[in-house]
Amino acid sequence: ALLNAARGLAEDDARAAPLGAPASSGGPVLYPDPARPNLLLWELALTEGEGPARWLAEGDVVLLASDGLFGASHARLAQEARGAGKTVHFARTKADLDLHTLRRLLGERYHRARALDALRAACIQSLAAHGLGEPPPVVFLISGHEPQELDGPLLRQALVGDVRVYERVLRPALSGFELISEREVAEIQEAYELGGLAEVVTRVQCSLETLWNAQLDVAVTGESGAGKSTFVNALRGLSDEDEGAAQTGVTETTAQPTAYPYPGYPNVTLWDLPGIGTPSFRADRYLEAVDFTRYDFFIILASERFKENHIRLARAIVEQGKRFYFVRTKVDNDLEATRRRKDPPEEEEVLEEIRRDCRERLGQAGLGDTKVFLLSSFEIEKYDFQAFEETLERELPGHKRHAFLLSLPNLSQAIIEKKRQLLHQEVWKVALVSSLVAAMPLPGLAFTCDVSILLRKLAAYRQDFGLDAASLARLAERAGKPLEVLRAEVRTVLRRSINKEVVIGLLGKATGGGLVVVNFFFHRIPIYGALASGGISFHTTHSMLSQCLEELAADSQRVLIKAFDSKV
């Protein structure tokens, strides 16, 4: 009756909670509000022990109900909720039965308004007796058979007011969910109809594995001496002297296609190809010799002007149906040469002159629409690097774009922000799978989730933002800063070891996203109503992962600024 009153439903409404049904003795049972998308009520029986208290942190508002006077167990939960900063409402149910009894006993002396005042005062006094006298609690009197009578409408009004407060506070959290496509929603619903929650888990897991294991192979080629190996190292965030770096030298050092995976991302590989036009690799047989079909796209380097070998290779790549990008390297050398002039031009003038010359030469060869990027392998983040990165991001297929972005060194605030946004798109999938595949509850938590999945992802997130030990060491060497200076900017608890105890601790503290997250998934993904306590697991896990992402991204920004003593 209380659930119906709070949602403004009559007992004969098809969406009403059944009267007389025993309360759930397990996890919460969800009752959505049909008119207020952001109002969801979870019914939980008040039992002895830690049961209700374990769930307390998961609610945004606590509504305590009793069909008699409030006792010590109600007071204890109310005090814990208030201590956590939560709003607490009290409801005295079956008040209509008390009125009926009083009317029968008092006869002509019965006065409805005085009877209601006395009933409410008795409830308030019982709460005060257990230390809840200040601030004076508000008690709503609820009818067992007519939810819209007595204080039912007032209770609903109070809950709607709570929702409006939470909407103002939590509205920014909704923006990430707009990234979930209608196609994904339809696929989940289809999976549920075909095979229930097990099929949903399988589908979502396959989707995640496709993203996480997407193979991206990029060929880097050009004439001998164009700086291919140094360029490969720079894209991978390495110097030429680092362990695992491509061998560099003044002569052609690459005798055959050599794979160089990104540090920490073995599925993303840059292939350093032999120089075109060398005796071993003639241009007319070049693509066949380097196993052309292996690569997703080609980057053709030129350290000076584009020559006939570059043009012939580009045409051959197009004929085979693949993409290529021209990169004019060593522009730092060009700029340095112009600075030695008596009256040196502005830097942008020099760069525009190089671009114009490249466009003219490519246009004469029938490649006028080709994009050309001016880069320096020793200052990879400067010049046209942002345009280069954005072009690849835009033109790569979705799963390969995901792999490419995450593998990029965190050399600018723009890259860090893109990673943050990209990773937020997958959080709901990780949380959903984690909450559905686990069978046993975790110690200290009121729900189940698969910690192994969370361990894997938190470690991956730390690496994605360059905050693992190896990444910080490379950045410290690159920036010429002591490693400890950069480590001091990392404030997240994930800076140390990531283990089961850390994850359980983070889950226990996860707050702030419950109402918005549950609302979105209940109304956009119909299977949510079937999750029962899995819904609590889902939104707590989602909240924890989201908070960790925000903390890691913020730490990564601070580390970058400290490394280069400025915003990059």
XYZ file of C-alpha atoms in Angstrom:
568
model
C 0.000 0.000 0.000
C 2.855 2.354 0.793
C 4.568 1.633 -2.532
C 1.315 2.387 -4.336
C 0.725 5.603 -2.400
C 4.261 6.796 -3.057
C 3.755 6.216 -6.781
C 0.257 7.651 -6.919
C -1.377 4.337 -7.925
C -4.700 2.837 -6.923
C -4.648 -0.758 -5.720
C -6.520 -1.941 -8.828
C -3.975 -0.384 -11.189
C -2.160 -3.023 -13.246
C 1.184 -1.538 -12.154
C 0.312 -1.523 -8.447
C 2.179 -3.589 -5.882
C 0.003 -6.549 -4.788
C -1.628 -6.024 -1.419
C -1.123 -8.755 1.152
C 1.965 -10.197 -0.571
C 4.809 -11.088 1.814
C 7.734 -8.673 1.815
C 10.918 -9.738 0.093
C 13.378 -11.359 2.479
C 16.268 -11.164 0.032
C 17.558 -8.266 -2.033
C 15.497 -5.224 -2.973
C 12.524 -5.523 -5.319
C 12.171 -2.720 -7.842
C 8.957 -0.716 -8.244
C 9.349 2.031 -10.894
C 7.161 5.107 -10.896
C 5.080 5.176 -14.104
C 4.950 8.979 -14.279
C 8.350 10.032 -12.884
C 11.223 8.356 -14.787
C 13.740 9.289 -12.089
C 11.708 7.863 -9.184
C 12.284 4.187 -8.460
C 11.396 2.519 -5.184
C 13.167 -0.577 -3.937
C 11.291 -2.631 -1.345
C 13.416 -4.261 1.345
C 12.176 -6.069 4.452
C 13.416 -4.809 7.801
C 15.096 -7.861 9.324
C 17.463 -8.449 12.197
C 21.161 -8.306 11.534
C 23.047 -6.290 8.961
C 20.737 -6.947 5.985
C 19.066 -3.527 5.524
C 22.165 -1.643 6.681
C 24.209 -3.309 3.947
C 21.853 -1.818 1.359
C 21.589 1.593 2.965
C 24.445 3.179 1.013
C 22.789 2.199 -2.258
C 19.708 4.383 -1.754
C 19.452 8.091 -2.424
C 16.484 8.561 -0.078
C 15.381 6.239 2.746
C 11.691 5.648 3.491
C 11.074 3.730 6.745
C 7.645 2.189 7.245
C 5.898 0.695 10.268
C 2.330 -0.434 10.969
C 2.809 0.416 14.645
C 5.133 2.533 16.741
C 8.689 2.974 15.476
C 11.291 0.959 17.329
C 15.034 0.812 17.897
C 15.764 -0.857 14.557
C 13.999 1.961 12.676
C 15.854 4.586 14.686
C 19.237 2.940 14.131
C 18.786 2.861 10.345
C 17.460 6.428 10.316
C 20.476 7.685 12.252
C 22.886 5.882 9.917
C 21.117 7.324 6.884
C 21.123 10.849 8.280
C 24.779 10.460 9.191
C 25.467 9.623 5.531
C 23.693 12.821 4.471
C 20.580 11.079 3.150
C 17.003 12.284 3.394
C 14.831 10.061 5.633
C 11.032 9.840 5.536
C 8.816 7.954 7.992
C 5.511 6.315 7.017
C 2.922 4.889 9.404
C 1.010 2.320 7.361
C -2.478 0.839 7.908
C -3.589 4.089 9.535
C -7.110 3.550 8.133
C -7.425 0.387 10.237
C -6.539 2.349 13.388
C -9.147 4.952 12.517
C -11.732 2.233 11.998
C -10.908 0.733 15.397
C -11.090 4.111 17.146
C -14.401 4.924 15.490
C -15.836 1.637 16.734
C -14.495 2.140 20.268
C -15.280 5.837 20.721
C -18.600 6.003 18.967
C -19.963 9.560 19.053
C -16.810 10.825 20.749
C -14.745 9.903 17.661
C -13.190 12.917 15.898
C -11.203 12.049 12.767
C -8.799 15.003 12.777
C -7.965 14.594 16.482
C -7.497 10.849 15.965
C -5.019 11.474 13.135
C -3.133 14.044 15.212
C -2.912 11.613 18.123
C -1.684 8.782 15.894
C 0.974 11.011 14.323
C 2.061 12.333 17.728
C 2.461 8.802 19.086
C 4.745 7.902 16.155
C 6.841 11.043 16.593
C 7.120 10.359 20.331
C 8.301 6.795 19.675
C 11.051 8.132 17.404
C 12.034 10.788 19.939
C 12.346 8.077 22.582
C 15.092 6.537 20.455
C 17.025 9.768 19.910
C 15.270 11.115 16.813
C 13.547 14.107 18.341
C 15.658 16.760 16.602
C 15.025 17.799 13.978
C 11.390 16.777 14.582
C 10.633 13.887 12.208
C 7.761 14.129 9.740
C 5.515 11.071 9.773
C 3.164 10.334 6.867
C -0.013 8.399 7.682
C -0.809 5.931 4.909
C -4.106 4.142 4.226
C -3.872 0.408 3.596
C -6.807 0.280 1.171
C -7.052 3.789 -0.255
C -3.537 4.945 -1.146
C -4.727 8.365 -2.290
C -6.333 9.114 1.080
C -4.741 10.459 4.256
C -1.080 11.516 3.665
C -0.496 9.469 0.491
C -0.501 12.542 -1.815
C 1.766 14.452 0.610
C 4.285 11.602 0.658
C 4.358 11.490 -3.102
C 4.828 15.248 -3.228
C 7.798 14.963 -0.862
C 9.425 12.194 -2.949
C 8.957 14.140 -6.177
C 10.639 17.091 -4.462
C 13.572 14.840 -3.547
C 13.834 13.704 -7.157
C 14.001 17.290 -8.392
C 16.874 18.005 -6.021
C 18.790 14.943 -7.248
C 18.080 15.813 -10.881
C 19.714 19.208 -10.408
C 22.746 17.677 -8.702
C 23.167 14.624 -10.925
C 21.983 15.851 -14.324
C 25.568 16.132 -15.731
C 25.973 12.379 -15.210
C 23.317 11.713 -17.830
C 25.396 13.053 -20.707
C 27.530 9.912 -20.961
C 24.511 7.676 -21.461
C 23.497 9.566 -24.576
C 26.426 7.774 -26.211
C 24.624 4.433 -25.971
C 23.115 3.881 -29.382
C 19.634 2.694 -30.151
C 21.235 -0.199 -32.027
C 22.968 -1.386 -28.845
C 19.727 -1.107 -26.869
C 17.905 -3.152 -29.541
C 20.646 -5.804 -29.598
C 20.465 -6.269 -25.831
C 16.689 -6.591 -25.917
C 16.951 -9.112 -28.778
C 19.527 -11.135 -26.831
C 17.291 -11.174 -23.765
C 14.314 -12.391 -25.776
C 16.404 -15.153 -27.372
C 18.208 -16.504 -24.339
C 17.544 -14.448 -21.227
C 20.253 -12.797 -19.138
C 22.824 -15.467 -20.084
C 22.559 -14.450 -23.739
C 22.810 -10.766 -22.766
C 26.055 -11.452 -20.909
C 27.458 -13.385 -23.872
C 26.583 -10.614 -26.329
C 27.981 -7.806 -24.186
C 31.145 -9.775 -23.381
C 31.721 -10.421 -27.092
C 31.244 -6.726 -27.786
C 33.821 -5.802 -25.143
C 36.321 -8.419 -26.292
C 35.997 -7.118 -29.861
C 36.918 -3.648 -28.613
C 39.700 -4.754 -26.288
C 41.340 -7.155 -28.753
C 40.898 -5.227 -32.005
C 44.046 -5.669 -34.084
C 45.445 -2.560 -35.767
C 48.456 -2.866 -38.083
C 49.928 0.350 -39.450
C 52.661 0.388 -42.099
C 55.237 3.188 -41.972
C 57.207 3.531 -45.167
C 59.157 6.019 -47.258
C 62.534 6.445 -48.872
C 65.682 5.426 -47.071
C 66.745 8.095 -44.581
C 63.273 9.643 -44.169
C 63.338 8.892 -40.442
C 60.903 5.996 -40.430
C 62.334 4.269 -37.363
C 62.515 7.474 -35.328
C 58.917 8.264 -36.353
C 57.805 4.786 -35.236
C 59.464 5.340 -31.870
C 57.935 8.787 -31.446
C 54.400 7.565 -32.154
C 54.895 4.886 -29.506
C 56.105 7.415 -26.932
C 59.685 6.116 -26.967
C 63.049 7.713 -27.568
C 65.519 6.035 -29.915
C 67.496 4.754 -26.900
C 64.585 3.169 -25.025
C 64.287 -0.571 -24.663
C 62.112 -1.929 -27.467
C 62.702 1.079 -29.716
C 63.180 0.647 -33.445
C 66.825 0.753 -34.513
C 67.827 4.068 -36.048
C 70.881 5.255 -37.976
C 72.183 7.454 -40.771
C 71.870 4.612 -43.247
C 68.908 2.322 -44.006
C 68.591 0.143 -40.920
C 65.410 -1.772 -41.807
C 66.040 -4.836 -43.969
C 62.564 -6.363 -43.706
C 59.140 -5.408 -42.279
C 59.601 -5.219 -38.514
C 56.736 -5.161 -36.008
C 56.806 -2.707 -33.095
C 53.796 -3.061 -30.780
C 52.768 -0.090 -28.681
C 54.001 -0.448 -25.089
C 51.208 -2.144 -23.175
C 49.062 -2.570 -26.295
C 50.214 -5.686 -28.164
C 47.174 -5.503 -30.462
C 48.324 -2.164 -31.944
C 51.436 -2.520 -34.084
C 53.491 -0.105 -36.140
C 55.402 -1.845 -38.912
C 58.705 -0.275 -39.884
C 59.058 -1.149 -43.572
C 62.267 -1.104 -45.633
C 62.872 2.108 -47.541
C 61.245 2.277 -50.959
C 63.650 2.438 -53.859
C 66.440 0.541 -52.113
C 68.081 -2.272 -54.122
C 66.274 -4.881 -52.028
C 62.835 -3.307 -52.432
C 62.121 -1.831 -55.828
C 58.994 0.342 -56.012
C 57.313 -1.804 -58.666
C 57.502 -4.908 -56.460
C 57.415 -3.185 -53.098
C 53.859 -3.942 -51.942
C 54.158 -7.623 -52.679
C 57.529 -7.806 -50.945
C 56.247 -6.247 -47.691
C 53.055 -8.376 -47.529
C 50.633 -5.570 -48.435
C 47.446 -7.299 -47.214
C 48.628 -7.336 -43.598
C 48.189 -3.597 -42.978
C 45.099 -1.516 -42.211
C 46.603 1.632 -43.734
C 49.927 3.149 -44.771
C 51.848 6.217 -43.619
C 54.241 7.416 -46.333
C 57.077 9.586 -45.024
C 59.154 12.112 -46.895
C 61.856 14.198 -45.226
C 62.112 16.561 -48.184
C 59.979 16.808 -51.320
C 57.667 14.004 -52.429
C 59.327 12.092 -55.247
C 58.351 9.646 -57.969
C 58.749 6.642 -55.655
C 56.255 8.154 -53.182
C 53.754 8.817 -55.965
C 54.016 5.334 -57.458
C 53.583 3.715 -54.052
C 50.549 5.873 -53.223
C 48.863 4.990 -56.523
C 49.497 1.299 -55.970
C 47.986 1.472 -52.471
C 44.849 3.186 -53.806
C 44.501 0.607 -56.564
C 44.473 -2.099 -53.882
C 41.631 -0.347 -52.021
C 43.507 0.850 -48.951
C 44.167 4.243 -47.374
C 47.428 6.091 -47.104
C 48.546 9.337 -45.463
C 51.500 11.501 -46.477
C 53.656 12.796 -43.616
C 56.340 15.374 -44.255
C 58.907 14.734 -41.518
C 61.816 16.747 -40.121
C 59.998 20.088 -40.410
C 61.953 21.143 -37.318
C 65.083 21.017 -39.511
C 63.409 23.244 -42.102
C 62.405 25.754 -39.448
C 65.875 25.776 -37.940
C 67.415 26.424 -41.371
C 65.151 29.412 -42.005
C 65.978 30.908 -38.597
C 69.589 31.261 -39.728
C 68.568 33.632 -42.507
C 69.298 37.318 -42.188
C 65.590 38.158 -42.210
C 63.851 34.889 -41.144
C 60.155 34.494 -41.935
C 57.529 33.592 -39.339
C 57.238 29.921 -38.447
C 53.699 29.593 -39.835
C 54.847 31.134 -43.145
C 57.501 28.442 -43.495
C 55.042 25.681 -42.658
C 52.476 26.989 -45.130
C 55.130 27.174 -47.849
C 56.003 23.499 -47.233
C 52.313 22.559 -47.369
C 51.788 24.463 -50.591
C 54.766 22.796 -52.237
C 53.526 19.348 -51.176
C 50.012 20.028 -52.476
C 51.300 21.293 -55.813
C 53.522 18.300 -56.413
C 50.827 15.829 -55.409
C 48.269 17.691 -57.509
C 50.499 17.393 -60.577
C 50.573 13.635 -59.964
C 46.783 13.399 -59.766
C 46.728 13.110 -55.985
C 45.439 16.588 -55.213
C 42.927 15.446 -52.570
C 45.587 13.723 -50.488
C 46.029 14.948 -46.917
C 49.566 15.981 -45.952
C 50.708 16.378 -42.354
C 53.827 18.227 -41.242
C 55.459 16.550 -38.225
C 58.663 16.333 -36.246
C 59.628 13.038 -34.682
C 61.467 14.906 -31.912
C 58.452 17.080 -31.075
C 55.701 14.710 -32.128
C 52.933 16.594 -30.328
C 53.583 19.820 -32.306
C 52.701 21.097 -35.781
C 50.050 18.936 -37.506
C 49.967 16.093 -34.998
C 46.504 16.950 -33.673
C 45.075 17.117 -37.208
C 46.846 13.833 -38.032
C 45.413 12.107 -34.951
C 41.911 13.467 -35.567
C 41.967 12.343 -39.204
C 42.903 8.771 -38.278
C 40.326 8.775 -35.490
C 37.628 9.903 -37.917
C 38.471 7.514 -40.747
C 39.226 4.299 -38.862
C 36.431 1.742 -38.212
C 34.924 1.969 -34.712
C 36.742 -0.888 -32.973
C 40.090 -0.008 -34.569
C 39.597 3.670 -33.666
C 39.161 2.547 -30.059
C 42.465 0.645 -30.156
C 44.286 3.530 -31.869
C 43.148 6.206 -29.394
C 43.968 4.221 -26.273
C 47.441 3.347 -27.537
C 48.435 6.992 -28.097
C 50.935 8.451 -25.603
C 49.298 10.994 -23.273
C 51.128 13.961 -24.766
C 48.314 16.505 -24.712
C 45.271 17.372 -22.657
C 43.142 16.837 -25.771
C 44.252 13.183 -26.028
C 43.587 12.599 -22.336
C 40.097 14.072 -22.672
C 39.312 11.905 -25.703
C 40.404 8.820 -23.814
C 38.205 9.803 -20.876
C 35.171 10.156 -23.120
C 35.934 6.947 -25.016
C 36.318 4.848 -21.878
C 33.113 6.213 -20.369
C 31.271 4.716 -23.333
C 32.170 1.176 -22.260
C 31.646 1.546 -18.507
C 28.002 0.460 -18.672
C 28.962 -2.746 -20.477
C 31.669 -3.629 -17.955
C 29.302 -2.914 -15.055
C 26.495 -4.935 -16.628
C 28.656 -8.004 -17.261
C 30.294 -7.789 -13.838
C 26.923 -7.613 -12.073
C 25.391 -10.530 -13.998
C 28.154 -13.134 -14.156
C 28.990 -13.316 -10.443
C 27.381 -15.937 -8.231
C 28.695 -15.182 -4.733
C 28.350 -11.946 -2.717
C 31.517 -10.126 -1.727
C 32.488 -9.684 1.928
C 31.222 -6.377 3.253
C 29.010 -5.674 0.234
C 25.323 -6.290 -0.262
C 25.567 -7.538 -3.819
C 27.569 -9.740 -6.161
C 29.899 -8.729 -8.941
C 32.826 -10.249 -10.800
C 35.922 -8.679 -9.239
C 38.258 -10.219 -11.829
C 36.636 -8.121 -14.568
C 36.950 -4.977 -12.456
C 40.581 -5.725 -11.584
C 41.392 -6.110 -15.263
C 39.674 -2.886 -16.267
C 41.022 -0.706 -13.464
C 44.563 -1.795 -14.294
C 43.866 -1.085 -17.964
C 42.437 2.367 -17.168
C 45.572 3.233 -15.173
C 47.727 2.257 -18.125
C 45.472 4.041 -20.630
C 46.110 7.310 -18.784
C 49.840 6.670 -18.519
C 49.872 6.329 -14.722
C 51.407 2.861 -14.445
C 55.042 2.647 -13.343
C 56.507 2.050 -16.823
C 54.589 4.917 -18.449
C 55.508 7.367 -15.702
C 59.168 6.385 -15.993
C 59.159 7.011 -19.764
C 57.473 10.387 -19.310
C 59.923 11.392 -16.573
C 62.864 10.613 -18.837
C 61.284 12.409 -21.796
C 60.512 15.521 -19.733
C 63.758 15.453 -17.779
C 61.933 15.410 -14.459
C 62.522 13.193 -11.397
C 60.104 10.277 -11.366
C 59.006 11.057 -7.808
C 57.956 14.573 -8.831
C 55.501 13.115 -11.333
C 54.337 10.384 -8.968
C 53.439 13.051 -6.409
C 50.762 14.345 -8.791
C 48.964 10.978 -8.800
C 46.359 11.067 -6.026
C 44.085 8.134 -6.831
C 44.185 5.059 -4.604
C 44.908 3.121 -7.813
C 48.423 4.549 -7.910
C 49.505 1.619 -5.775
C 48.707 -2.047 -6.292
C 45.268 -2.932 -7.626
C 43.901 -6.007 -5.846
C 40.624 -7.492 -4.660
C 40.677 -5.605 -1.353
C 41.166 -2.274 -3.153
C 38.251 -2.980 -5.497
C 35.927 -3.982 -2.644
C 36.875 -0.808 -0.803
C 36.107 1.320 -3.865
C 32.747 -0.400 -4.346
C 31.849 0.235 -0.729
C 32.491 3.959 -1.175
C 30.844 4.332 -4.591
C 28.063 6.931 -4.370
C 26.314 9.591 -6.380
C 25.148 7.896 -9.541
C 22.464 5.524 -8.315
C 19.265 7.359 -9.177
C 20.345 8.549 -12.614
C 21.994 5.306 -13.722
C 19.188 3.017 -12.579
C 16.622 5.290 -14.167
C 18.361 5.342 -17.516
C 18.792 1.603 -17.770
C 15.340 0.759 -16.539
C 13.691 2.990 -19.107
C 16.072 2.437 -22.038
C 16.913 -1.245 -21.601
C 13.852 -3.344 -20.735
C 15.877 -6.210 -19.249
C 16.755 -4.020 -16.287
C 13.558 -4.962 -14.492
C 14.730 -8.593 -14.535
C 17.998 -7.842 -12.746
C 16.542 -7.553 -9.221
C 19.530 -7.137 -6.876
C 21.755 -7.193 -9.949
C 20.483 -3.679 -10.545
C 22.021 -2.509 -7.299
C 25.262 -4.270 -8.230
C 25.152 -2.685 -11.661
C 24.686 0.900 -10.635
C 27.200 0.690 -7.778
C 29.800 -0.861 -10.095
C 29.013 1.724 -12.767
C 29.403 4.525 -10.241
C 32.731 3.143 -8.994
C 34.210 2.745 -12.483
C 33.032 6.208 -13.519
C 34.538 7.825 -10.440
C 37.841 6.022 -10.985
C 37.934 7.159 -14.610
C 37.415 10.776 -13.580
C 40.143 10.560 -10.931
C 42.632 8.904 -13.303
C 41.957 11.444 -16.069
C 42.442 14.324 -13.623
C 45.678 12.791 -12.343
C 46.909 12.289 -15.907
C 46.263 15.972 -16.668
C 48.173 17.048 -13.550
C 51.109 14.764 -14.382
C 51.285 16.152 -17.925
C 51.267 19.768 -16.715
C 53.942 19.027 -14.124
C 56.082 17.173 -16.692
C 56.220 20.103 -19.109
C 55.560 22.947 -16.641
C 52.631 24.167 -18.725
C 49.303 23.140 -20.188
C 49.933 21.084 -23.327
